[in-house]
Amino acid sequence: MSGLKQIFVCATPGRDASGGLRCGEKGGGKLLDLFREEVALRGLDPAVLVQRNPCSRRHHEGPVVFVFPDDVWYTGVVPEDVPGIVEKHLL
């Protein structure tokens, strides 16, 4: 699968050690679902292209999305960002 690009969405629930909300509590779980839906709508395989990311420890910037292998990080992602990120990196 040379050239495969993937989107990793942090959807870790709960709070961090200082009591701050993690990405899952800031909408990361919903974003994960939205990315999978958007990818499927475009005829791509969401099971391969969209993955749940382990906690990046950047929840203060969350929800966080990482694009591999582009090495691009998106922070503060909202549902309206999903189509554009898919368009830019997977198509």
N, CA, C and O atoms as a printed pandas DataFrame, in Angstrom:
     atom_number atom_name residue_name chain_id  residue_number  x_coord  y_coord  z_coord
0              1         N          MET        A               1    0.815   -1.197    0.000
1              2        CA          MET        A               1    0.000    0.000    0.000
2              3         C          MET        A               1    0.858    1.260    0.000
3              4         O          MET        A               1    0.675    2.161    0.818
4              5         N          SER        A               2    1.773    1.296   -0.915
5              6        CA          SER        A               2    2.640    2.446   -1.032
6              7         C          SER        A               2    1.814    3.691   -1.334
7              8         O          SER        A               2    0.896    3.649   -2.153
8              9         N          GLY        A               3    2.136    4.782   -0.680
9             10        CA          GLY        A               3    1.423    6.024   -0.910
10            11         C          GLY        A               3    0.128    6.168   -0.138
11            12         O          GLY        A               3   -0.581    7.162   -0.299
12            13         N          LEU        A               4   -0.192    5.194    0.698
13            14        CA          LEU        A               4   -1.424    5.248    1.474
14            15         C          LEU        A               4   -1.376    6.410    2.459
15            16         O          LEU        A               4   -0.411    6.574    3.206
16            17         N          LYS        A               5   -2.422    7.197    2.443
17            18        CA          LYS        A               5   -2.564    8.274    3.419
18            19         C          LYS        A               5   -3.674    7.881    4.373
19            20         O          LYS        A               5   -4.653    7.249    3.976
20            21         N          GLN        A               6   -3.517    8.255    5.626
21            22        CA          GLN        A               6   -4.508    7.948    6.643
22            23         C          GLN        A               6   -4.753    9.159    7.520
23            24         O          GLN        A               6   -3.876   10.000    7.719
24            25         N          ILE        A               7   -5.968    9.223    8.038
25            26        CA          ILE        A               7   -6.352   10.267    8.984
26            27         C          ILE        A               7   -6.557    9.609   10.336
27            28         O          ILE        A               7   -7.320    8.651   10.467
28            29         N          PHE        A               8   -5.867   10.134   11.341
29            30        CA          PHE        A               8   -5.980    9.637   12.705
30            31         C          PHE        A               8   -6.687   10.691   13.548
31            32         O          PHE        A               8   -6.271   11.849   13.588
32            33         N          VAL        A               9   -7.748   10.285   14.214
33            34        CA          VAL        A               9   -8.553   11.197   15.017
34            35         C          VAL        A               9   -8.424   10.814   16.481
35            36         O          VAL        A               9   -8.696    9.673   16.853
36            37         N          CYS        A              10   -8.010   11.761   17.311
37            38        CA          CYS        A              10   -7.959   11.489   18.746
38            39         C          CYS        A              10   -9.384   11.569   19.291
39            40         O          CYS        A              10  -10.073   12.579   19.147
40            41         N          ALA        A              11   -9.795   10.490   19.912
41            42        CA          ALA        A              11  -11.144   10.424   20.484
42            43         C          ALA        A              11  -11.082    9.869   21.905
43            44         O          ALA        A              11  -12.031    9.249   22.385
44            45         N          THR        A              12   -9.955   10.102   22.565
45            46        CA          THR        A              12   -9.768    9.594   23.922
46            47         C          THR        A              12  -10.731   10.279   24.875
47            48         O          THR        A              12  -10.741   11.506   24.982
48            49         N          PRO        A              13  -11.545    9.483   25.571
49            50        CA          PRO        A              13  -12.523   10.079   26.495
50            51         C          PRO        A              13  -11.888   10.446   27.835
51            52         O          PRO        A              13  -10.741   10.098   28.114
52            53         N          GLY        A              14  -12.644   11.142   28.638
53            54        CA          GLY        A              14  -12.239   11.433   30.014
54            55         C          GLY        A              14  -11.493   12.732   30.180
55            56         O          GLY        A              14  -11.563   13.643   29.355
56            57         N          ARG        A              15  -10.772   12.775   31.290
57            58        CA          ARG        A              15   -9.999   13.963   31.658
58            59         C          ARG        A              15   -8.539   13.587   31.854
59            60         O          ARG        A              15   -8.215   12.434   32.138
60            61         N          ASP        A              16   -7.663   14.572   31.700
61            62        CA          ASP        A              16   -6.250   14.324   31.949
62            63         C          ASP        A              16   -5.960   14.477   33.442
63            64         O          ASP        A              16   -6.869   14.723   34.234
64            65         N          ALA        A              17   -4.699   14.331   33.817
65            66        CA          ALA        A              17   -4.311   14.362   35.221
66            67         C          ALA        A              17   -4.631   15.698   35.896
67            68         O          ALA        A              17   -4.850   15.745   37.106
68            69         N          SER        A              18   -4.658   16.769   35.125
69            70        CA          SER        A              18   -4.950   18.076   35.704
70            71         C          SER        A              18   -6.445   18.389   35.709
71            72         O          SER        A              18   -6.861   19.450   36.175
72            73         N          GLY        A              19   -7.260   17.452   35.181
73            74        CA          GLY        A              19   -8.700   17.659   35.155
74            75         C          GLY        A              19   -9.228   18.229   33.858
75            76         O          GLY        A              19  -10.435   18.416   33.704
76            77         N          GLY        A              20   -8.323   18.509   32.908
77            78        CA          GLY        A              20   -8.757   19.046   31.614
78            79         C          GLY        A              20   -9.412   17.981   30.756
79            80         O          GLY        A              20   -9.108   16.794   30.878
80            81         N          LEU        A              21  -10.302   18.411   29.897
81            82        CA          LEU        A              21  -10.998   17.486   29.011
82            83         C          LEU        A              21  -10.074   16.956   27.923
83            84         O          LEU        A              21   -9.278   17.698   27.348
84            85         N          ARG        A              22  -10.192   15.667   27.652
85            86        CA          ARG        A              22   -9.460   15.063   26.542
86            87         C          ARG        A              22  -10.264   15.241   25.257
87            88         O          ARG        A              22  -11.413   15.682   25.283
88            89         N          CYS        A              23   -9.637   14.890   24.131
89            90        CA          CYS        A              23  -10.249   15.129   22.815
90            91         C          CYS        A              23  -11.620   14.487   22.658
91            92         O          CYS        A              23  -12.514   15.077   22.052
92            93         N          GLY        A              24  -11.794   13.288   23.197
93            94        CA          GLY        A              24  -13.085   12.622   23.068
94            95         C          GLY        A              24  -14.207   13.407   23.707
95            96         O          GLY        A              24  -15.342   13.383   23.230
96            97         N          GLU        A              25  -13.897   14.097   24.778
97            98        CA          GLU        A              25  -14.896   14.910   25.476
98            99         C          GLU        A              25  -15.150   16.236   24.767
99           100         O          GLU        A              25  -16.121   16.933   25.061
100          101         N          LYS        A              26  -14.266   16.575   23.831
101          102        CA          LYS        A              26  -14.409   17.824   23.073
102          103         C          LYS        A              26  -14.966   17.579   21.672
103          104         O          LYS        A              26  -14.923   18.462   20.815
104          105         N          GLY        A              27  -15.483   16.383   21.448
105          106        CA          GLY        A              27  -16.089   16.077   20.159
106          107         C          GLY        A              27  -15.288   15.152   19.274
107          108         O          GLY        A              27  -15.669   14.922   18.126
108          109         N          GLY        A              28  -14.182   14.609   19.775
109          110        CA          GLY        A              28  -13.348   13.725   18.965
110          111         C          GLY        A              28  -14.068   12.471   18.500
111          112         O          GLY        A              28  -13.853   12.017   17.375
112          113         N          GLY        A              29  -14.924   11.899   19.352
113          114        CA          GLY        A              29  -15.671   10.703   18.962
114          115         C          GLY        A              29  -16.613   10.982   17.811
115          116         O          GLY        A              29  -16.718   10.181   16.882
116          117         N          LYS        A              30  -17.290   12.098   17.864
117          118        CA          LYS        A              30  -18.188   12.508   16.779
118          119         C          LYS        A              30  -17.391   12.766   15.505
119          120         O          LYS        A              30  -17.826   12.394   14.415
120          121         N          LEU        A              31  -16.225   13.401   15.635
121          122        CA          LEU        A              31  -15.383   13.658   14.469
122          123         C          LEU        A              31  -14.929   12.354   13.821
123          124         O          LEU        A              31  -14.900   12.250   12.595
124          125         N          LEU        A              32  -14.580   11.373   14.622
125          126        CA          LEU        A              32  -14.173   10.076   14.089
126          127         C          LEU        A              32  -15.284    9.513   13.206
127          128         O          LEU        A              32  -15.027    9.056   12.092
128          129         N          ASP        A              33  -16.506    9.546   13.702
129          130        CA          ASP        A              33  -17.656    9.074   12.922
130          131         C          ASP        A              33  -17.847    9.902   11.648
131          132         O          ASP        A              33  -18.112    9.352   10.579
132          133         N          LEU        A              34  -17.712   11.216   11.768
133          134        CA          LEU        A              34  -17.900   12.091   10.602
134          135         C          LEU        A              34  -16.838   11.855    9.533
135          136         O          LEU        A              34  -17.152   11.847    8.342
136          137         N          PHE        A              35  -15.585   11.663    9.942
137          138        CA          PHE        A              35  -14.531   11.362    8.970
138          139         C          PHE        A              35  -14.822   10.044    8.262
139          140         O          PHE        A              35  -14.649    9.948    7.047
140          141         N          ARG        A              36  -15.257    9.035    8.997
141          142        CA          ARG        A              36  -15.574    7.744    8.384
142          143         C          ARG        A              36  -16.739    7.878    7.405
143          144         O          ARG        A              36  -16.718    7.277    6.331
144          145         N          GLU        A              37  -17.746    8.656    7.769
145          146        CA          GLU        A              37  -18.889    8.874    6.878
146          147         C          GLU        A              37  -18.466    9.621    5.619
147          148         O          GLU        A              37  -18.875    9.259    4.516
148          149         N          GLU        A              38  -17.660   10.649    5.774
149          150        CA          GLU        A              38  -17.213   11.450    4.631
150          151         C          GLU        A              38  -16.385   10.607    3.668
151          152         O          GLU        A              38  -16.557   10.701    2.452
152          153         N          VAL        A              39  -15.504    9.799    4.198
153          154        CA          VAL        A              39  -14.662    8.940    3.368
154          155         C          VAL        A              39  -15.529    7.924    2.625
155          156         O          VAL        A              39  -15.318    7.681    1.436
156          157         N          ALA        A              40  -16.491    7.337    3.310
157          158        CA          ALA        A              40  -17.388    6.373    2.668
158          159         C          ALA        A              40  -18.215    7.032    1.569
159          160         O          ALA        A              40  -18.424    6.440    0.510
160          161         N          LEU        A              41  -18.689    8.260    1.813
161          162        CA          LEU        A              41  -19.464    8.983    0.802
162          163         C          LEU        A              41  -18.675    9.203   -0.481
163          164         O          LEU        A              41  -19.244    9.295   -1.568
164          165         N          ARG        A              42  -17.376    9.284   -0.340
165          166        CA          ARG        A              42  -16.516    9.520   -1.499
166          167         C          ARG        A              42  -16.041    8.200   -2.132
167          168         O          ARG        A              42  -15.200    8.200   -3.032
168          169         N          GLY        A              43  -16.591    7.086   -1.649
169          170        CA          GLY        A              43  -16.269    5.789   -2.240
170          171         C          GLY        A              43  -14.948    5.197   -1.799
171          172         O          GLY        A              43  -14.420    4.291   -2.445
172          173         N          LEU        A              44  -14.411    5.705   -0.700
173          174        CA          LEU        A              44  -13.146    5.198   -0.168
174          175         C          LEU        A              44  -13.425    4.297    1.032
175          176         O          LEU        A              44  -14.539    4.289    1.556
176          177         N          ASP        A              45  -12.441    3.556    1.459
177          178        CA          ASP        A              45  -12.609    2.596    2.549
178          179         C          ASP        A              45  -12.304    3.247    3.903
179          180         O          ASP        A              45  -11.136    3.459    4.232
180          181         N          PRO        A              46  -13.326    3.564    4.684
181          182        CA          PRO        A              46  -13.087    4.228    5.981
182          183         C          PRO        A              46  -12.348    3.339    6.975
183          184         O          PRO        A              46  -11.655    3.856    7.851
184          185         N          ALA        A              47  -12.474    2.018    6.864
185          186        CA          ALA        A              47  -11.788    1.121    7.802
186          187         C          ALA        A              47  -10.273    1.194    7.636
187          188         O          ALA        A              47   -9.533    0.934    8.585
188          189         N          VAL        A              48   -9.813    1.542    6.450
189          190        CA          VAL        A              48   -8.375    1.655    6.180
190          191         C          VAL        A              48   -7.885    3.085    6.372
191          192         O          VAL        A              48   -6.801    3.310    6.909
192          193         N          LEU        A              49   -8.682    4.040    5.934
193          194        CA          LEU        A              49   -8.210    5.422    5.846
194          195         C          LEU        A              49   -8.442    6.275    7.078
195          196         O          LEU        A              49   -7.788    7.306    7.233
196          197         N          VAL        A              50   -9.351    5.878    7.960
197          198        CA          VAL        A              50   -9.640    6.679    9.155
198          199         C          VAL        A              50   -9.457    5.786   10.383
199          200         O          VAL        A              50  -10.102    4.746   10.516
200          201         N          GLN        A              51   -8.571    6.212   11.268
201          202        CA          GLN        A              51   -8.252    5.425   12.455
202          203         C          GLN        A              51   -8.405    6.273   13.718
203          204         O          GLN        A              51   -8.242    7.493   13.697
204          205         N          ARG        A              52   -8.720    5.592   14.808
205          206        CA          ARG        A              52   -8.709    6.256   16.112
206          207         C          ARG        A              52   -7.249    6.371   16.535
207          208         O          ARG        A              52   -6.505    5.391   16.516
208          209         N          ASN        A              53   -6.857    7.559   16.909
209          210        CA          ASN        A              53   -5.484    7.809   17.348
210          211         C          ASN        A              53   -5.380    7.646   18.856
211          212         O          ASN        A              53   -6.257    8.103   19.589
212          213         N          PRO        A              54   -4.320    7.002   19.327
213          214        CA          PRO        A              54   -4.116    7.006   20.775
214          215         C          PRO        A              54   -3.883    8.449   21.243
215          216         O          PRO        A              54   -3.547    9.323   20.444
216          217         N          CYS        A              55   -4.058    8.674   22.497
217          218        CA          CYS        A              55   -3.910   10.028   23.037
218          219         C          CYS        A              55   -2.559   10.634   22.632
219          220         O          CYS        A              55   -1.506   10.037   22.856
220          221         N          SER        A              56   -2.610   11.798   22.050
221          222        CA          SER        A              56   -1.399   12.500   21.609
222          223         C          SER        A              56   -0.855   13.429   22.688
223          224         O          SER        A              56    0.178   14.074   22.510
224          225         N          ARG        A              57   -1.565   13.486   23.803
225          226        CA          ARG        A              57   -1.208   14.389   24.905
226          227         C          ARG        A              57   -1.258   15.854   24.478
227          228         O          ARG        A              57   -0.573   16.710   25.038
228          229         N          ARG        A              58   -2.073   16.110   23.489
229          230        CA          ARG        A              58   -2.272   17.486   23.020
230          231         C          ARG        A              58   -3.729   17.876   23.209
231          232         O          ARG        A              58   -4.246   18.721   22.479
232          233         N          HIS        A              59   -4.406   17.255   24.205
233          234        CA          HIS        A              59   -5.840   17.492   24.370
234          235         C          HIS        A              59   -6.160   18.948   24.682
235          236         O          HIS        A              59   -7.294   19.382   24.479
236          237         N          HIS        A              60   -5.197   19.701   25.167
237          238        CA          HIS        A              60   -5.434   21.127   25.394
238          239         C          HIS        A              60   -5.685   21.847   24.061
239          240         O          HIS        A              60   -6.210   22.960   24.050
240          241         N          GLU        A              61   -5.314   21.216   22.937
241          242        CA          GLU        A              61   -5.536   21.771   21.600
242          243         C          GLU        A              61   -6.673   21.057   20.869
243          244         O          GLU        A              61   -6.959   21.373   19.715
244          245         N          GLY        A              62   -7.310   20.114   21.521
245          246        CA          GLY        A              62   -8.243   19.188   20.888
246          247         C          GLY        A              62   -9.568   19.787   20.478
247          248         O          GLY        A              62   -9.928   20.904   20.848
248          249         N          PRO        A              63  -10.268   19.001   19.706
249          250        CA          PRO        A              63   -9.892   17.696   19.180
250          251         C          PRO        A              63   -8.759   17.801   18.162
251          252         O          PRO        A              63   -8.672   18.759   17.393
252          253         N          VAL        A              64   -7.891   16.783   18.183
253          254        CA          VAL        A              64   -6.694   16.750   17.357
254          255         C          VAL        A              64   -6.866   15.696   16.265
255          256         O          VAL        A              64   -7.361   14.597   16.516
256          257         N          VAL        A              65   -6.448   16.052   15.047
257          258        CA          VAL        A              65   -6.461   15.141   13.906
258          259         C          VAL        A              65   -5.065   15.163   13.284
259          260         O          VAL        A              65   -4.477   16.228   13.097
260          261         N          PHE        A              66   -4.543   13.980   12.967
261          262        CA          PHE        A              66   -3.212   13.841   12.377
262          263         C          PHE        A              66   -3.340   13.139   11.037
263          264         O          PHE        A              66   -4.061   12.148   10.920
264          265         N          VAL        A              67   -2.643   13.650   10.018
265          266        CA          VAL        A              67   -2.650   13.036    8.699
266          267         C          VAL        A              67   -1.279   12.421    8.433
267          268         O          VAL        A              67   -0.252   13.098    8.480
268          269         N          PHE        A              68   -1.294   11.110    8.149
269          270        CA          PHE        A              68   -0.073   10.358    7.873
270          271         C          PHE        A              68   -0.061    9.971    6.404
271          272         O          PHE        A              68   -1.119    9.592    5.902
272          273         N          PRO        A              69    1.005   10.032    5.699
273          274        CA          PRO        A              69    2.351   10.405    6.105
274          275         C          PRO        A              69    2.662   11.884    5.917
275          276         O          PRO        A              69    3.821   12.292    6.001
276          277         N          ASP        A              70    1.628   12.691    5.660
277          278        CA          ASP        A              70    1.846   14.121    5.414
278          279         C          ASP        A              70    2.443   14.857    6.602
279          280         O          ASP        A              70    2.983   15.953    6.445
280          281         N          ASP        A              71    2.353   14.266    7.793
281          282        CA          ASP        A              71    2.836   14.883    9.026
282          283         C          ASP        A              71    2.176   16.248    9.253
283          284         O          ASP        A              71    2.834   17.238    9.573
284          285         N          VAL        A              72    0.857   16.258    9.074
285          286        CA          VAL        A              72    0.068   17.472    9.288
286          287         C          VAL        A              72   -0.833   17.238   10.490
287          288         O          VAL        A              72   -1.543   16.236   10.568
288          289         N          TRP        A              73   -0.791   18.181   11.423
289          290        CA          TRP        A              73   -1.640   18.137   12.621
290          291         C          TRP        A              73   -2.677   19.236   12.525
291          292         O          TRP        A              73   -2.355   20.383   12.213
292          293         N          TYR        A              74   -3.919   18.885   12.794
293          294        CA          TYR        A              74   -4.991   19.869   12.896
294          295         C          TYR        A              74   -5.452   19.891   14.346
295          296         O          TYR        A              74   -5.623   18.842   14.968
296          297         N          THR        A              75   -5.648   21.075   14.874
297          298        CA          THR        A              75   -6.111   21.213   16.255
298          299         C          THR        A              75   -7.413   22.014   16.275
299          300         O          THR        A              75   -7.697   22.802   15.372
300          301         N          GLY        A              76   -8.186   21.789   17.323
301          302        CA          GLY        A              76   -9.453   22.498   17.434
302          303         C          GLY        A              76  -10.392   22.183   16.276
303          304         O          GLY        A              76  -11.153   23.044   15.833
304          305         N          VAL        A              77  -10.336   20.952   15.792
305          306        CA          VAL        A              77  -11.127   20.553   14.629
306          307         C          VAL        A              77  -12.617   20.549   14.979
307          308         O          VAL        A              77  -13.016   20.095   16.052
308          309         N          VAL        A              78  -13.418   21.057   14.066
309          310        CA          VAL        A              78  -14.879   21.081   14.214
310          311         C          VAL        A              78  -15.489   20.312   13.043
311          312         O          VAL        A              78  -14.824   20.114   12.026
312          313         N          PRO        A              79  -16.741   19.877   13.170
313          314        CA          PRO        A              79  -17.364   19.091   12.107
314          315         C          PRO        A              79  -17.274   19.730   10.711
315          316         O          PRO        A              79  -17.128   19.015    9.719
316          317         N          GLU        A              80  -17.358   21.028   10.624
317          318        CA          GLU        A              80  -17.301   21.710    9.330
318          319         C          GLU        A              80  -15.941   21.558    8.640
319          320         O          GLU        A              80  -15.840   21.776    7.433
320          321         N          ASP        A              81  -14.894   21.186    9.390
321          322        CA          ASP        A              81  -13.557   21.009    8.823
322          323         C          ASP        A              81  -13.392   19.674    8.099
323          324         O          ASP        A              81  -12.495   19.530    7.269
324          325         N          VAL        A              82  -14.241   18.708    8.402
325          326        CA          VAL        A              82  -14.055   17.340    7.929
326          327         C          VAL        A              82  -13.981   17.235    6.401
327          328         O          VAL        A              82  -13.012   16.670    5.896
328          329         N          PRO        A              83  -14.951   17.749    5.642
329          330        CA          PRO        A              83  -14.869   17.601    4.178
330          331         C          PRO        A              83  -13.589   18.187    3.580
331          332         O          PRO        A              83  -12.997   17.593    2.679
332          333         N          GLY        A              84  -13.171   19.322    4.066
333          334        CA          GLY        A              84  -11.964   19.957    3.537
334          335         C          GLY        A              84  -10.704   19.172    3.821
335          336         O          GLY        A              84   -9.822   19.085    2.966
336          337         N          ILE        A              85  -10.604   18.600    5.004
337          338        CA          ILE        A              85   -9.428   17.793    5.352
338          339         C          ILE        A              85   -9.389   16.543    4.479
339          340         O          ILE        A              85   -8.328   16.173    3.978
340          341         N          VAL        A              86  -10.527   15.895    4.294
341          342        CA          VAL        A              86  -10.587   14.711    3.432
342          343         C          VAL        A              86  -10.205   15.090    2.006
343          344         O          VAL        A              86   -9.406   14.401    1.371
344          345         N          GLU        A              87  -10.769   16.172    1.506
345          346        CA          GLU        A              87  -10.490   16.629    0.149
346          347         C          GLU        A              87   -8.997   16.907   -0.049
347          348         O          GLU        A              87   -8.403   16.494   -1.045
348          349         N          LYS        A              88   -8.413   17.602    0.898
349          350        CA          LYS        A              88   -7.021   18.018    0.773
350          351         C          LYS        A              88   -6.041   16.855    0.847
351          352         O          LYS        A              88   -5.024   16.859    0.153
352          353         N          HIS        A              89   -6.334   15.859    1.679
353          354        CA          HIS        A              89   -5.333   14.830    1.938
354          355         C          HIS        A              89   -5.624   13.452    1.343
355          356         O          HIS        A              89   -4.691   12.691    1.086
356          357         N          LEU        A              90   -6.880   13.119    1.120
357          358        CA          LEU        A              90   -7.161   11.761    0.652
358          359         C          LEU        A              90   -7.572   11.679   -0.817
359          360         O          LEU        A              90   -7.602   10.589   -1.388
360          361         N          LEU        A              91   -7.886   12.812   -1.432
361          362        CA          LEU        A              91   -8.325   12.776   -2.832
362          363         C          LEU        A              91   -7.270   13.336   -3.758
363          364         O          LEU        A              91   -7.474   13.381   -4.972
